[in-house]
Structures are given as structure tokens and as C-alpha cells.
mmCIF file of C-alpha atoms and ligand atoms in Angstrom:
data_model
loop_
_atom_site.group_PDB
_atom_site.id
_atom_site.type_symbol
_atom_site.label_atom_id
_atom_site.label_comp_id
_atom_site.label_asym_id
_atom_site.label_seq_id
_atom_site.Cartn_x
_atom_site.Cartn_y
_atom_site.Cartn_z
ATOM 1 C CA MET A 1 -76.760 164.179 78.408
ATOM 2 C CA ALA A 2 -75.183 165.505 81.614
ATOM 3 C CA GLY A 3 -71.512 164.795 80.420
ATOM 4 C CA GLY A 4 -70.104 162.643 82.758
ATOM 5 C CA SER A 5 -66.696 161.614 83.983
ATOM 6 C CA ILE A 6 -63.972 158.835 84.456
ATOM 7 C CA ASN A 7 -61.525 158.513 86.589
ATOM 8 C CA LEU A 8 -59.828 155.120 86.460
ATOM 9 C CA ALA A 9 -56.847 154.828 89.352
ATOM 10 C CA ARG A 10 -54.686 151.940 89.168
ATOM 11 C CA VAL A 11 -57.119 149.682 87.436
ATOM 12 C CA TYR A 12 -56.295 146.019 86.299
ATOM 13 C CA THR A 13 -58.831 144.220 84.703
ATOM 14 C CA ALA A 14 -58.796 139.987 84.220
ATOM 15 C CA TYR A 15 -61.036 138.038 82.241
ATOM 16 C CA GLU A 16 -62.790 135.740 84.452
ATOM 17 C CA GLY A 17 -61.176 131.880 85.121
ATOM 18 C CA SER A 18 -57.345 133.757 84.228
ATOM 19 C CA ASP A 19 -54.778 135.184 86.546
ATOM 20 C CA LEU A 20 -53.868 137.706 83.887
ATOM 21 C CA PRO A 21 -54.430 141.381 83.460
ATOM 22 C CA VAL A 22 -55.742 142.584 80.364
ATOM 23 C CA LEU A 23 -55.518 145.534 82.264
ATOM 24 C CA ARG A 24 -52.389 146.970 83.928
ATOM 25 C CA ASP A 25 -52.169 149.773 85.902
ATOM 26 C CA VAL A 26 -54.594 151.983 83.398
ATOM 27 C CA SER A 27 -55.044 155.375 85.276
ATOM 28 C CA THR A 28 -56.494 158.595 83.522
ATOM 29 C CA SER A 29 -59.270 160.621 84.151
ATOM 30 C CA VAL A 30 -62.054 162.160 81.742
ATOM 31 C CA GLU A 31 -63.708 165.296 81.996
ATOM 32 C CA PRO A 32 -67.463 165.534 81.079
ATOM 33 C CA GLY A 33 -67.746 166.520 77.359
ATOM 34 C CA GLU A 34 -64.112 165.157 76.180
ATOM 35 C CA PHE A 35 -64.000 163.332 73.290
ATOM 36 C CA VAL A 36 -61.472 161.129 73.363
ATOM 37 C CA VAL A 37 -60.475 158.465 70.956
ATOM 38 C CA VAL A 38 -58.549 155.237 71.765
ATOM 39 C CA GLY A 39 -56.126 153.623 69.373
ATOM 40 C CA GLY A 40 -53.795 151.118 69.228
ATOM 41 C CA PRO A 41 -52.430 148.191 68.158
ATOM 42 C CA ASN A 42 -54.941 144.523 68.000
ATOM 43 C CA GLY A 43 -55.451 142.753 71.451
ATOM 44 C CA ALA A 44 -53.469 145.847 73.279
ATOM 45 C CA GLY A 45 -56.650 145.794 75.757
ATOM 46 C CA LYS A 46 -58.956 148.765 74.093
ATOM 47 C CA THR A 47 -62.560 147.439 73.989
ATOM 48 C CA THR A 48 -61.138 145.657 77.359
ATOM 49 C CA LEU A 49 -61.020 149.135 78.860
ATOM 50 C CA LEU A 50 -64.556 150.123 77.793
ATOM 51 C CA GLU A 51 -65.987 147.286 79.425
ATOM 52 C CA SER A 52 -63.939 148.030 82.632
ATOM 53 C CA ILE A 53 -65.556 151.774 82.463
ATOM 54 C CA ASN A 54 -68.743 150.558 81.881
ATOM 55 C CA GLY A 55 -69.162 147.845 85.181
ATOM 56 C CA MET A 56 -69.082 144.310 83.047
ATOM 57 C CA LEU A 57 -65.760 143.602 83.476
ATOM 58 C CA PRO A 58 -64.216 142.494 86.573
ATOM 59 C CA ILE A 59 -61.748 145.204 88.403
ATOM 60 C CA THR A 60 -59.673 142.939 90.177
ATOM 61 C CA HIS A 61 -57.005 146.137 91.462
ATOM 62 C CA GLY A 62 -57.277 149.989 91.847
ATOM 63 C CA THR A 63 -60.599 151.670 91.640
ATOM 64 C CA ALA A 64 -63.517 152.614 88.318
ATOM 65 C CA THR A 65 -65.352 156.510 89.064
ATOM 66 C CA VAL A 66 -67.809 157.239 86.663
ATOM 67 C CA CYS A 67 -70.405 159.596 86.689
ATOM 68 C CA GLY A 68 -68.894 160.168 89.982
ATOM 69 C CA LEU A 69 -70.147 156.145 91.003
ATOM 70 C CA ASP A 70 -67.937 153.397 91.973
ATOM 71 C CA VAL A 71 -67.920 151.063 89.129
ATOM 72 C CA LEU A 72 -68.070 147.880 91.250
ATOM 73 C CA SER A 73 -70.222 148.587 93.453
ATOM 74 C CA HIS A 74 -72.894 150.666 91.745
ATOM 75 C CA GLY A 75 -72.040 148.737 88.093
ATOM 76 C CA TYR A 76 -76.075 149.195 87.355
ATOM 77 C CA ALA A 77 -76.675 152.666 87.949
ATOM 78 C CA VAL A 78 -73.276 153.684 85.800
ATOM 79 C CA ARG A 79 -74.449 151.504 83.228
ATOM 80 C CA ARG A 80 -77.573 153.312 83.051
ATOM 81 C CA ARG A 81 -75.735 156.010 82.474
ATOM 82 C CA VAL A 82 -73.457 155.173 79.446
ATOM 83 C CA GLY A 83 -74.191 154.121 76.606
ATOM 84 C CA TYR A 84 -72.402 151.089 74.905
ATOM 85 C CA VAL A 85 -72.112 150.857 70.911
ATOM 86 C CA ILE A 86 -70.119 147.191 70.991
ATOM 87 C CA GLN A 87 -67.599 146.731 68.470
ATOM 88 C CA ASN A 88 -69.090 142.772 67.015
ATOM 89 C CA PHE A 89 -72.243 143.173 67.158
ATOM 90 C CA ALA A 90 -74.422 140.226 64.610
ATOM 91 C CA PHE A 91 -78.282 140.295 64.674
ATOM 92 C CA ASP A 92 -79.470 137.375 63.631
ATOM 93 C CA PRO A 93 -81.259 137.545 60.558
ATOM 94 C CA LEU A 94 -84.811 135.774 61.895
ATOM 95 C CA ALA A 95 -84.149 138.468 65.384
ATOM 96 C CA PRO A 96 -88.189 139.164 65.316
ATOM 97 C CA PHE A 97 -87.530 142.952 66.232
ATOM 98 C CA THR A 98 -88.078 145.954 63.898
ATOM 99 C CA VAL A 99 -85.463 148.986 63.668
ATOM 100 C CA GLY A 100 -88.168 150.672 66.363
ATOM 101 C CA HIS A 101 -87.906 148.276 68.854
ATOM 102 C CA VAL A 102 -84.144 148.149 68.566
ATOM 103 C CA VAL A 103 -83.811 151.680 69.615
ATOM 104 C CA MET A 104 -86.196 152.083 71.529
ATOM 105 C CA MET A 105 -84.624 149.192 73.390
ATOM 106 C CA GLY A 106 -82.147 152.398 74.922
ATOM 107 C CA ARG A 107 -84.930 153.584 76.907
ATOM 108 C CA TYR A 108 -85.695 150.086 78.900
ATOM 109 C CA GLY A 109 -82.414 150.553 81.215
ATOM 110 C CA LEU A 110 -84.538 154.114 82.269
ATOM 111 C CA LEU A 111 -87.179 152.697 83.001
ATOM 112 C CA GLY A 112 -87.326 150.407 85.609
ATOM 113 C CA TYR A 113 -88.564 146.816 85.740
ATOM 114 C CA GLY A 114 -92.259 146.508 83.970
ATOM 115 C CA ARG A 115 -93.241 149.639 82.978
ATOM 116 C CA GLN A 116 -93.792 150.674 79.541
ATOM 117 C CA PRO A 117 -92.529 153.451 77.331
ATOM 118 C CA GLY A 118 -94.388 156.830 77.611
ATOM 119 C CA GLU A 119 -94.092 160.121 75.823
ATOM 120 C CA GLU A 120 -91.140 161.023 76.368
ATOM 121 C CA ASP A 121 -89.114 157.296 75.944
ATOM 122 C CA ARG A 122 -91.071 157.174 72.037
ATOM 123 C CA ARG A 123 -90.522 161.155 71.536
ATOM 124 C CA ALA A 124 -86.649 159.909 72.564
ATOM 125 C CA ALA A 125 -86.362 157.481 70.079
ATOM 126 C CA GLU A 126 -87.771 159.696 67.292
ATOM 127 C CA GLU A 127 -85.182 161.426 67.959
ATOM 128 C CA ALA A 128 -82.562 159.021 67.790
ATOM 129 C CA LEU A 129 -83.911 157.779 64.408
ATOM 130 C CA HIS A 130 -84.074 161.137 63.012
ATOM 131 C CA LEU A 131 -80.871 162.100 64.245
ATOM 132 C CA LEU A 132 -79.006 159.285 62.911
ATOM 133 C CA GLY A 133 -81.877 159.708 59.292
ATOM 134 C CA ILE A 134 -83.131 156.286 59.227
ATOM 135 C CA GLU A 135 -87.224 156.979 60.164
ATOM 136 C CA ASP A 136 -87.867 155.068 56.621
ATOM 137 C CA LEU A 137 -86.182 151.555 58.203
ATOM 138 C CA GLU A 138 -88.574 151.491 61.358
ATOM 139 C CA GLU A 139 -90.686 148.824 60.663
ATOM 140 C CA ARG A 140 -88.008 146.562 58.865
ATOM 141 C CA SER A 141 -86.619 143.996 60.707
ATOM 142 C CA ILE A 142 -83.353 144.673 61.687
ATOM 143 C CA GLY A 143 -81.576 141.403 61.245
ATOM 144 C CA LYS A 144 -82.100 141.797 57.568
ATOM 145 C CA LEU A 145 -80.287 144.922 57.244
ATOM 146 C CA SER A 146 -76.712 145.777 56.403
ATOM 147 C CA GLY A 147 -74.025 145.808 58.676
ATOM 148 C CA GLY A 148 -73.535 149.955 58.192
ATOM 149 C CA GLN A 149 -77.647 150.170 58.406
ATOM 150 C CA GLN A 150 -77.350 148.633 61.722
ATOM 151 C CA GLN A 151 -74.651 149.245 62.694
ATOM 152 C CA LYS A 152 -75.983 153.147 62.114
ATOM 153 C CA VAL A 153 -79.163 151.645 64.572
ATOM 154 C CA LEU A 154 -77.215 151.092 67.435
ATOM 155 C CA ILE A 155 -76.081 154.373 67.458
ATOM 156 C CA ALA A 156 -78.971 155.828 67.230
ATOM 157 C CA GLN A 157 -80.388 153.446 70.038
ATOM 158 C CA ASN A 158 -77.986 154.841 72.547
ATOM 159 C CA LEU A 159 -78.383 158.418 71.397
ATOM 160 C CA ALA A 160 -82.092 157.484 72.527
ATOM 161 C CA LYS A 161 -80.863 156.338 75.775
ATOM 162 C CA LYS A 162 -79.111 160.323 76.543
ATOM 163 C CA PRO A 163 -76.108 158.864 78.414
ATOM 164 C CA ASP A 164 -73.845 161.191 80.109
ATOM 165 C CA ILE A 165 -71.134 159.001 78.782
ATOM 166 C CA LEU A 166 -70.591 157.303 75.412
ATOM 167 C CA LEU A 167 -69.110 154.785 74.215
ATOM 168 C CA LEU A 168 -68.101 153.087 70.972
ATOM 169 C CA ASP A 169 -65.391 150.585 69.616
ATOM 170 C CA GLU A 170 -65.372 151.082 66.531
ATOM 171 C CA PRO A 171 -68.110 153.022 65.261
ATOM 172 C CA PHE A 172 -66.796 153.298 61.451
ATOM 173 C CA SER A 173 -65.802 150.030 61.215
ATOM 174 C CA ASN A 174 -68.906 148.804 58.711
ATOM 175 C CA LEU A 175 -69.597 152.346 57.227
ATOM 176 C CA ASP A 176 -68.984 153.827 54.171
ATOM 177 C CA LEU A 177 -66.774 157.206 53.662
ATOM 178 C CA CYS A 178 -69.423 159.597 53.903
ATOM 179 C CA THR A 179 -71.261 157.593 56.529
ATOM 180 C CA ARG A 180 -68.594 157.919 58.387
ATOM 181 C CA ASP A 181 -68.158 161.522 57.963
ATOM 182 C CA PHE A 182 -72.623 162.044 59.101
ATOM 183 C CA ILE A 183 -71.693 159.505 61.984
ATOM 184 C CA SER A 184 -68.289 162.021 62.987
ATOM 185 C CA GLU A 185 -70.861 165.012 62.339
ATOM 186 C CA ILE A 186 -72.932 163.534 64.503
ATOM 187 C CA LEU A 187 -70.845 162.784 67.247
ATOM 188 C CA THR A 188 -69.144 166.092 67.590
ATOM 189 C CA GLY A 189 -73.063 167.311 67.975
ATOM 190 C CA THR A 190 -73.215 165.032 71.047
ATOM 191 C CA ALA A 191 -69.995 165.892 72.485
ATOM 192 C CA ASP A 192 -70.822 169.399 72.502
ATOM 193 C CA ALA A 193 -74.323 168.916 74.107
ATOM 194 C CA GLY A 194 -72.259 167.810 76.711
ATOM 195 C CA CYS A 195 -72.055 164.383 76.724
ATOM 196 C CA THR A 196 -68.285 162.147 77.376
ATOM 197 C CA ILE A 197 -67.531 160.157 73.879
ATOM 198 C CA VAL A 198 -65.298 157.563 74.169
ATOM 199 C CA MET A 199 -64.321 156.065 70.794
ATOM 200 C CA VAL A 200 -61.752 153.052 69.755
ATOM 201 C CA SER A 201 -61.216 152.822 66.197
ATOM 202 C CA HIS A 202 -58.465 152.131 63.662
ATOM 203 C CA ALA A 203 -60.186 155.244 61.367
ATOM 204 C CA PHE A 204 -58.904 158.263 61.892
ATOM 205 C CA ASP A 205 -60.061 160.116 58.375
ATOM 206 C CA ALA A 206 -63.077 160.857 60.054
ATOM 207 C CA LEU A 207 -62.498 162.510 62.874
ATOM 208 C CA PRO A 208 -64.061 165.813 64.089
ATOM 209 C CA ALA A 209 -61.124 168.804 63.770
ATOM 210 C CA ARG A 210 -61.973 169.725 67.443
ATOM 211 C CA GLU A 211 -59.915 168.721 69.627
ATOM 212 C CA ILE A 212 -59.441 165.415 71.202
ATOM 213 C CA ARG A 213 -58.425 164.157 73.801
ATOM 214 C CA VAL A 214 -55.676 160.591 72.512
ATOM 215 C CA LEU A 215 -55.039 157.959 74.804
ATOM 216 C CA VAL A 216 -52.607 154.714 73.141
ATOM 217 C CA MET A 217 -52.721 151.952 74.388
ATOM 218 C CA ASN A 218 -50.069 148.860 74.321
ATOM 219 C CA ASP A 219 -50.235 146.046 76.077
ATOM 220 C CA GLY A 220 -52.460 146.204 78.512
ATOM 221 C CA ARG A 221 -51.480 149.596 80.277
ATOM 222 C CA LEU A 222 -52.027 153.730 79.066
ATOM 223 C CA THR A 223 -48.797 154.127 77.225
ATOM 224 C CA PHE A 224 -49.517 157.640 75.400
ATOM 225 C CA ASP A 225 -51.681 160.548 76.247
ATOM 226 C CA THR A 226 -52.134 163.680 74.600
ATOM 227 C CA ARG A 227 -54.390 166.477 73.188
ATOM 228 C CA CYS A 228 -54.635 167.232 69.293
ATOM 229 C CA PRO A 229 -56.730 168.497 66.907
ATOM 230 C CA GLY A 230 -58.706 165.750 64.266
ATOM 231 C CA GLU A 231 -56.317 166.008 61.817
ATOM 232 C CA GLU A 232 -53.609 165.236 64.107
ATOM 233 C CA VAL A 233 -53.930 162.099 65.495
ATOM 234 C CA GLU A 234 -53.455 159.682 63.445
ATOM 235 C CA GLU A 235 -50.162 160.326 63.157
ATOM 236 C CA ARG A 236 -50.337 160.711 67.113
ATOM 237 C CA VAL A 237 -51.302 156.720 67.494
ATOM 238 C CA ARG A 238 -48.803 155.600 64.699
ATOM 239 C CA THR A 239 -46.152 156.645 66.159
ATOM 240 C CA HIS A 240 -46.939 155.494 69.884
ATOM 241 C CA SER A 241 -48.470 152.341 69.007
ATOM 242 C CA GLY A 242 -46.240 149.315 69.177
ATOM 243 C CA ASP A 243 -45.791 147.117 66.223
ATOM 244 C CA PRO A 244 -46.989 143.848 66.931
ATOM 245 C CA HIS A 245 -44.898 141.531 64.626
ATOM 246 C CA ALA A 246 -41.940 142.669 66.090
HETATM 247 N N1 LIG B 301 -63.528 137.159 76.838
HETATM 248 C C1 LIG B 301 -61.725 136.832 76.970
HETATM 249 N N2 LIG B 301 -61.775 136.552 77.976
HETATM 250 C C2 LIG B 301 -60.333 135.773 77.950
HETATM 251 N N3 LIG B 301 -59.480 136.402 77.073
HETATM 252 C C3 LIG B 301 -59.940 137.217 76.671
HETATM 253 C C4 LIG B 301 -61.352 137.919 76.370
HETATM 254 N N4 LIG B 301 -61.936 138.543 75.478
HETATM 255 C C5 LIG B 301 -60.441 139.087 75.133
HETATM 256 N N5 LIG B 301 -59.737 138.637 76.013
HETATM 257 C C6 LIG B 301 -57.721 139.536 75.822
HETATM 258 O O1 LIG B 301 -57.765 140.621 75.890
HETATM 259 C C7 LIG B 301 -56.664 140.507 75.400
HETATM 260 C C8 LIG B 301 -57.170 142.502 75.257
HETATM 261 O O2 LIG B 301 -58.641 142.705 74.122
HETATM 262 P P1 LIG B 301 -58.727 143.128 73.986
HETATM 263 O O3 LIG B 301 -60.152 142.838 73.057
HETATM 264 O O4 LIG B 301 -59.333 144.453 74.622
HETATM 265 O O5 LIG B 301 -58.554 143.798 72.128
HETATM 266 P P2 LIG B 301 -58.795 144.626 71.619
HETATM 267 O O6 LIG B 301 -57.515 146.171 72.238
HETATM 268 O O7 LIG B 301 -59.921 145.584 71.816
HETATM 269 O O8 LIG B 301 -58.105 144.928 70.088
HETATM 270 P P3 LIG B 301 -58.840 144.397 68.636
HETATM 271 O O9 LIG B 301 -58.291 146.457 68.167
HETATM 272 O O10 LIG B 301 -58.415 143.535 67.804
HETATM 273 O O11 LIG B 301 -60.121 144.964 68.796
HETATM 274 C C9 LIG B 301 -55.939 140.579 74.238
HETATM 275 O O12 LIG B 301 -55.564 139.836 74.463
HETATM 276 C C10 LIG B 301 -57.552 139.043 74.705
HETATM 277 O O13 LIG B 301 -56.888 137.666 73.529
HETATM 278 MG MG1 LIG B 302 -61.681 145.150 70.444
#
């Protein structure tokens, strides 16, 4: 986890089949090891921003450079170094994977085609299971866990990858209040170890007390950018988010 930088310069992103860009003229720089929270109303483009950073969506104008690599031409290399905990996940109850398999999947992109996990991969997966406190779930089927348990497994999967940048899209949405605090501590430790964190969230009660970089999106644009202690993030986001019902 070396800590990766993100540089977006006048980025526009459109979904396939649509002429209208969702992200519009987004420019920002994130330094290695920053802890960034992205807020803003539903539909503002937060998920689209994360998926533009890791090269999953077509950037139609502008440039995105992540870990020093151009996202459009080096998408695969970028995704090897970037973890992404997605917003809406659903596991088939009959999916034939144990928790142990799902966490190990975090290592597959690093292994290269056809290579089997080795000692280092097993150690990284075990560490991640331990950090999330889910060793006891290792042999359970992923599809038969609760939503919160599955959320922890996805976080463990991405930590097993030892990413330079960790993107998280509403990681607290399935979690009870104590578990939110627990995950928040883990993310703080991950940032302190040097990993850059970019977290989209509507839940601000469990943010670490440390300095947080706050980005607010409205209608596809980045409209506010500040730094403040964790306990002030909610107020800043609230003040600078437009009301989509107005
Ligand atoms: N696959 C898609 N195809 C076309 N348009 C999409 C697609 N996904 C999202 N959009 C549109 O892009 C805009 C931004 O969506 P996005 O998912 O980035 O919002 P968000 O800020 O993450 O919202 P939320 O807080 O509800 O998760 C919305 O207008 C949405 O309708
Ligand atoms: Mg979203």
C-alpha cells in the first residue's frame, strides 16, 4: 500500500448510448494517503466519479491520471492498484463461493493469468479476514450471509489486494452503528498506513476524528472542496448539497 495519487483534469464522463455527460468538467487532485469523503444528493454523479477514477467508464473529454497512469490507456494497470467496494452488490444465495474464496479473489488481479495463489496471497487474505474479524465466516457460503456480513467480506477482499487507493461507495449502508465505528477505525488505519481513501457516503456519524478532505458533487459537477475534522463533515456536506426536490 504505497499510496496513490489521483489527478482529474476537466473530466467529462458519459454512459454508453448517451450523448449527455454525467460528469461535467470535474477537476481535482488527491494526494497519496488522503482520506476523502464524497457527498452530495442522489444522482449527483458520485458513483460515476469513482468508476471514472478506476477506468470502468468512458471519459469523453479531459484526462484522469491515477497512480501516475493515464486511466484510459492503462485501465487494467490502474485497477490492479485500486480497490473498489461497490455500492449495490447482490450475491446469489446459491453462489458456489465461500467467504475465503471471495476474499482471495482480491488477489487474483495481481496474480496474472492462470497463476495459482501462493503463500503471500494466502497471508494477505488471512490478514484481511482477521482485520475484519470474520475468520469464523471463512468456510460459509457468501450468498447465505447477511447484508452487513457480505459488506465486511467485500471490504476484506479489497484490503487483501493491498491497494494504493481504496474507493468505497457507501460502505456503511448495511452496517449497524457499532460496526460502522469498527470499519471507520479500519479505514483510518488503512489511510495511516499510506493508502489513499475515497469514500462516497451519506452516513457521517462514524467518520474518524482526523482531518478529512470533503468533496461535494451536485448535478455532475464538483461544487465544493474543503478539509475539516471528521465531526464537521456532515454539516459541510449538508450546507453545500443542493436540494434535488427544490
Ligand atoms: N448505467 C447508466 N446508464 C445511464 N445513466 C446512468 C447509469 N448509471 C447512472 N446513470 C445516471 O448518472 C447520473 C449519476 O448517477 P450516479 O449513480 O453516479 O449518482 P450517485 O451520486 O452515485 O447517486 P446515489 O447517491 O443515488 O448513489 C444519474 O442521473 C443516473 O441516472
Ligand atoms: Mg451512487
